[in-house]
Coordinates of C-alpha atoms in Angstrom, one line a residue:
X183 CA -15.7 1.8 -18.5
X184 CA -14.9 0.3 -15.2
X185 CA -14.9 2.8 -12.7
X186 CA -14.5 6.6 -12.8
X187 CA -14.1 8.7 -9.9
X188 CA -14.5 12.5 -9.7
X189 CA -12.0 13.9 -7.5
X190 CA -13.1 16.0 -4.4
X191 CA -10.9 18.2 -1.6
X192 CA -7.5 15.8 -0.4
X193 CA -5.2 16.4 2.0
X194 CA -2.3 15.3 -0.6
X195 CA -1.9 15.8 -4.4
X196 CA -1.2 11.7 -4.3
X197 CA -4.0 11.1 -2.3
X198 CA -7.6 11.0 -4.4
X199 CA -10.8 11.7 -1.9
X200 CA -13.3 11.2 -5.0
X201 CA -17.0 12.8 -4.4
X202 CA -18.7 10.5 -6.8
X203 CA -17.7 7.0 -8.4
X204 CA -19.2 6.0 -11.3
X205 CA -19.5 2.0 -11.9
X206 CA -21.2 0.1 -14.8
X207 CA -24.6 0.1 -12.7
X208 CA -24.4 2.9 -10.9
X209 CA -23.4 6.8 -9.3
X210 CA -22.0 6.7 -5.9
X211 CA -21.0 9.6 -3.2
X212 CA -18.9 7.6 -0.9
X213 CA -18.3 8.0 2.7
X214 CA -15.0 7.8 4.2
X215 CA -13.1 7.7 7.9
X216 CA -10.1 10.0 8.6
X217 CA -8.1 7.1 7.0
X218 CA -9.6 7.8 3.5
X219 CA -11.4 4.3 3.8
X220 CA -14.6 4.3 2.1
X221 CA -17.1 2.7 4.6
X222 CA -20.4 3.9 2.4
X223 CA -21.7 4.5 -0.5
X224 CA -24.9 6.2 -1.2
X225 CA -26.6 5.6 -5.0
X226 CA -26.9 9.1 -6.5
X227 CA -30.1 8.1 -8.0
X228 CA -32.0 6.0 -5.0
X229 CA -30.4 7.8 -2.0
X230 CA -29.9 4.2 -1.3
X231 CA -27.1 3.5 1.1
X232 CA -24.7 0.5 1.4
X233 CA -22.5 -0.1 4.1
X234 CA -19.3 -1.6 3.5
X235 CA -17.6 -4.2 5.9
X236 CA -15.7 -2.4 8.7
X237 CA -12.0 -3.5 8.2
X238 CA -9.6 -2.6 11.2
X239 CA -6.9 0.5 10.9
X240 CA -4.4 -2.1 9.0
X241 CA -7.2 -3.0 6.7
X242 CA -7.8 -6.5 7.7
X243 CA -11.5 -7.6 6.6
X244 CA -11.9 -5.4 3.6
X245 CA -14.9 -6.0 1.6
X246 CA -15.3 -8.0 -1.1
X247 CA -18.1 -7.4 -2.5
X248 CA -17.7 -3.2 -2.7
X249 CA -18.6 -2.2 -6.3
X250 CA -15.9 0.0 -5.8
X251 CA -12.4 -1.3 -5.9
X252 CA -10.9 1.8 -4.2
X253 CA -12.0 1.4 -0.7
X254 CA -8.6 1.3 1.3
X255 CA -6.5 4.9 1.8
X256 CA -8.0 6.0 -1.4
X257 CA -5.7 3.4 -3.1
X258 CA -6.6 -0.1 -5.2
X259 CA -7.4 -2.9 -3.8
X260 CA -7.0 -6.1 -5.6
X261 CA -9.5 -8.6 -4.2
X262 CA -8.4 -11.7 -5.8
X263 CA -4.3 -11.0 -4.6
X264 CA -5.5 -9.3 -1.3
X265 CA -3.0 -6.7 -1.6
X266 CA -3.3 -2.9 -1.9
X267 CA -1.6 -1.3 -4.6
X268 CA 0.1 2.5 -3.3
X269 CA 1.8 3.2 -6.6
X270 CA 5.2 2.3 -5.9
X271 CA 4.6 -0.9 -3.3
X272 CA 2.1 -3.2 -2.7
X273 CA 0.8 -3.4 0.9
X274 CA -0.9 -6.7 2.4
X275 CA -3.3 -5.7 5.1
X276 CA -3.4 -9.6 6.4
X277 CA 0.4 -9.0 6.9
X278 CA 0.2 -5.6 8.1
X279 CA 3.4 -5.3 6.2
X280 CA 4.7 -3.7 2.9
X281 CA 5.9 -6.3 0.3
X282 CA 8.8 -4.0 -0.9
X283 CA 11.4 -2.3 2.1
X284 CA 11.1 0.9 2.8
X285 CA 12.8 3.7 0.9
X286 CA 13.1 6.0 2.8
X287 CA 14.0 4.4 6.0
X288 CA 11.8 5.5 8.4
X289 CA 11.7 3.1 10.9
X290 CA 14.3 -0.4 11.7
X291 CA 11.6 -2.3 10.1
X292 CA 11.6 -1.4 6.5
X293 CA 8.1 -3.4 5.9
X294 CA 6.2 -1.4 8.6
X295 CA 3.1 0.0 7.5
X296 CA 2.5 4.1 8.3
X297 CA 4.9 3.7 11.2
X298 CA 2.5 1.3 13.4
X299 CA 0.0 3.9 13.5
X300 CA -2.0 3.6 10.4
X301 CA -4.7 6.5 13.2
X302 CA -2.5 9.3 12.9
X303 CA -0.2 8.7 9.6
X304 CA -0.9 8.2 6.3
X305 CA 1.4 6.8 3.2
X306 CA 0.3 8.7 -0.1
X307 CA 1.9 6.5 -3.1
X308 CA 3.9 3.8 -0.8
X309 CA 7.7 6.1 -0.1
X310 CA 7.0 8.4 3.5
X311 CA 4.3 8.4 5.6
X312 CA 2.5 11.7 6.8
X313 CA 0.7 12.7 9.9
X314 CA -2.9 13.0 8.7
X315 CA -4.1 16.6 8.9
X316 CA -6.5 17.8 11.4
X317 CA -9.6 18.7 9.1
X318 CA -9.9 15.4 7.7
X319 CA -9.7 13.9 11.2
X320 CA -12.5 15.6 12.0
X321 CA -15.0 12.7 10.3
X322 CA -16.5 15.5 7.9
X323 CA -17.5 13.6 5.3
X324 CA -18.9 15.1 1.4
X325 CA -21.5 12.1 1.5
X326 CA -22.9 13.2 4.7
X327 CA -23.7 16.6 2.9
X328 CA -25.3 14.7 0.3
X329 CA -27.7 12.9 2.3
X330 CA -29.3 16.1 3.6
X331 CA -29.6 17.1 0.4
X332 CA -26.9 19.2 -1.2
X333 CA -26.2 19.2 -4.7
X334 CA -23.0 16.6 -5.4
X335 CA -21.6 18.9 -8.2
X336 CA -21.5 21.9 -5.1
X337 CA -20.7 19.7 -2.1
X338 CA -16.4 20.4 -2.2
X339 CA -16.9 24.1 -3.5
X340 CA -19.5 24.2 -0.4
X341 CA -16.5 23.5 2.0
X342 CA -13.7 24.5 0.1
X343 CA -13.9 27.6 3.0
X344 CA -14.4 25.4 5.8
X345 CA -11.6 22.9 4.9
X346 CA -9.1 25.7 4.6
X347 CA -9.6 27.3 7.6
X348 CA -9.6 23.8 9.7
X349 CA -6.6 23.3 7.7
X350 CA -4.4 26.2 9.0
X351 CA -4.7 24.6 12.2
X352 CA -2.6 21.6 11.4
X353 CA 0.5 23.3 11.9
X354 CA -0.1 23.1 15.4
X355 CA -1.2 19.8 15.5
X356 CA 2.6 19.8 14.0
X357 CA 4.1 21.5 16.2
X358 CA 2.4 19.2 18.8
X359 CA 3.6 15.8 17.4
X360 CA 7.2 16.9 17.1
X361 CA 7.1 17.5 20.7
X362 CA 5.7 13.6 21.2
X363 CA 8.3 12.5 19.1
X364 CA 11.2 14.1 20.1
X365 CA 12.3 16.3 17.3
X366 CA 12.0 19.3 19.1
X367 CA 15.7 20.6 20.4
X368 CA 15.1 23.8 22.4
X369 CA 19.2 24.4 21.9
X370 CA 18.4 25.0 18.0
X371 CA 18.6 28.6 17.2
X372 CA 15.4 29.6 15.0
X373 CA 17.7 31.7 12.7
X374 CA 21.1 29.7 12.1
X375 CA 22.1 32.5 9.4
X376 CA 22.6 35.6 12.0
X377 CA 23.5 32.9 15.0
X378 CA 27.0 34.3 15.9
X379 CA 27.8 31.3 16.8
X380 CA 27.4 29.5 13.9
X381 CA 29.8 29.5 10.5
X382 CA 28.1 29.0 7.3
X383 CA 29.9 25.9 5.4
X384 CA 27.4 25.1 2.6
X385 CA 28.2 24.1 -0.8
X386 CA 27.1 26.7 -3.6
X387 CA 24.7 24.3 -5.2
X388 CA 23.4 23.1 -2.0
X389 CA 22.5 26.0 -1.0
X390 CA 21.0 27.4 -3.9
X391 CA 18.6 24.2 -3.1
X392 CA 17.7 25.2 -0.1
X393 CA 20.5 22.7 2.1
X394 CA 22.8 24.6 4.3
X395 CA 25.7 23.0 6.6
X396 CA 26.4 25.4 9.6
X397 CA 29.8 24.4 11.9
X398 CA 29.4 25.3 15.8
X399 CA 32.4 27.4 16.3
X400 CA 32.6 26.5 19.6
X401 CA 32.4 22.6 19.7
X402 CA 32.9 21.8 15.8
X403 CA 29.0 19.8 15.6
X404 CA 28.1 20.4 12.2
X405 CA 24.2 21.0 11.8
X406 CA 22.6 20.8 8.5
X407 CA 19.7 23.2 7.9
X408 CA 16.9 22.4 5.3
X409 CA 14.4 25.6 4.1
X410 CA 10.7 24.6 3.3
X411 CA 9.4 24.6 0.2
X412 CA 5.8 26.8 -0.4
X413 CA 3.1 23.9 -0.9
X414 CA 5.2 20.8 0.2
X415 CA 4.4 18.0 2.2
X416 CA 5.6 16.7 5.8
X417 CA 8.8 18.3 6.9
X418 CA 9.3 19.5 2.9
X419 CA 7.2 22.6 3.6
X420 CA 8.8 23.4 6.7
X421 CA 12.2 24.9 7.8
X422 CA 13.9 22.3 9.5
X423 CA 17.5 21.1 10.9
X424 CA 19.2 17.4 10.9
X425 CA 21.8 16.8 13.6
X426 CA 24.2 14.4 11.6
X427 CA 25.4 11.2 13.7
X428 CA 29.3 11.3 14.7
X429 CA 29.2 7.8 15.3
X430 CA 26.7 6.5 12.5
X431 CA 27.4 3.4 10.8
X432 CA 24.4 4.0 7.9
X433 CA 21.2 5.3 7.1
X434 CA 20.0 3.3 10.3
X435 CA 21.3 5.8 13.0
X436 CA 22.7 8.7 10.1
X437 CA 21.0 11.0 12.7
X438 CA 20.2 12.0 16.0
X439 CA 17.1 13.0 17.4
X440 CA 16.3 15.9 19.7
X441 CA 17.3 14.0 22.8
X442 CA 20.7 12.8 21.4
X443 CA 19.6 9.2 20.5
X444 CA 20.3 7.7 17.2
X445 CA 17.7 7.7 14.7
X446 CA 17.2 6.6 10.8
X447 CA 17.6 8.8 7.7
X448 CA 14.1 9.9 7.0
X449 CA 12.6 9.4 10.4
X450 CA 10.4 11.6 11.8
X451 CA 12.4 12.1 14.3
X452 CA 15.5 13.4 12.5
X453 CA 14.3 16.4 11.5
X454 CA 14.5 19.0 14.2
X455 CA 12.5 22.1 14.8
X456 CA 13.8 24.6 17.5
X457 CA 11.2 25.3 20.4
X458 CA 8.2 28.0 19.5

């Protein structure tokens, strides 16, 4: 056995937050920051704790020497390539860059890590970043618990409570960073299906997904309107609306954003809410 982690509370099903890591020599409870960097790691046995070299958000100056190789985002690191394996690309934190473009376009730079703000967003398996809910901005760490003396085995059914109330709080946090980014269009209706002024032109088998086209019947804009999915992630668990670009040349400006400008398929900023 290499190394065997014991899953704790995450904010993403992609994302492992372990409580304990088991190595060849010994049991650890880890400490992380709101990135999901481990930064500590206390021997279950001695109470002994080692601190990890501090790298910086882009994960320049990672430790070597962790017995743990898991100490970036929750994710692999390889110390011999230098390069952080997400699942589906490999990141190098020297570069600050992906290796592999971007599939989902998010930004004009397809190799941009977390959209430059590796504080606020996190990427769970390498395809979209995510703004990093509140509770585990907060700096509560499992470790910390441990180190007063809690049990390991009861530390995440401790604050199972406490992390799901915190939690239902990130919606506003939401809510708040739409308005920063500009996906906010006070001119959206917040019910497009008994708007009069809107004509339902979906497809059958879009909308049986969830994906609606509406067609102004006044000025012909066509909106598309996406329903949120229970239990999703992002914008996927959210009811949302996409303002297609009339004079898009690709998935580089398919969109527009809630102040008219051109933005990428996949953005943050294409998907529109309509004011609270």
């Amino acid at each position: 056995m290499k190394e065997l982690r014991i899953p704790g509370l995450s904010y993403h099903k992609d994302v492992l937050r372990p409580i304990a890591i088991e190595t060849k020599d010994a049991i650890y409870a880890p400490i992380h920051d709101i990135q999901g960097n481990i930064i500590k790691l206390v021997d279950i046995a001695t109470r002994e704790v080692t601190s990890l070299a501090l790298p910086d958000p882009f994960g320049r100056g990672l430790s070597k020497e962790s017995p743990t190789s898991w100490i970036f985002s929750g994710k692999y690191y390889d110390r011999e390539l230098d390069l952080v394996y997400f699942g589906r690309r490999y990141y190098s934190p020297q570069l600050k860059k992906w290796l592999s473009p971007d599939p989902a376009f998010q930004t004009l730079d397809p190799y941009q890590y977390c959209l430059n703000k590796p504080l606020s967003y996190f990427d769970p398996d390498g395809q979209f970043a995510i703004v990093i809910p509140l509770i585990w901005a907060g700096g509560l760490t499992l470790a910390d618990l441990l180190l007063d003396g809690a049990v390991i085995a009861g530390v995440g059914w401790a604050t199972h409570e406490a992390v799901k109330k915190a939690n239902d709080w990130s919606d506003k946090r939401d809510r708040m960073q739409r308005n920063k980014r500009g996906s906010v269009d006070p001119t959206l209706p917040k019910d497009p299906f008994n708007d009069p002024g809107l004509e339902d032109i979906s497809h059958p088998r879009a909308r049986q997904r969830g994906h609606y086209q509406f067609k102004d019947r006044k000025t012909g804009e066509i909106l598309q309107y996406d329903k949120g999915r229970s239990g999703a992630p992002g914008h996927e668990g959210h009811d949302h609306y996409h303002r297609p670009n009339p004079n898009s040349t690709g998935d580089k400006d398919k969109y527009l954003d809630g102040q008219g400008e051109p933005v990428s398929k996949g953005s943050d900023a294409s998907h529109l809410y309509p004011a609270n």
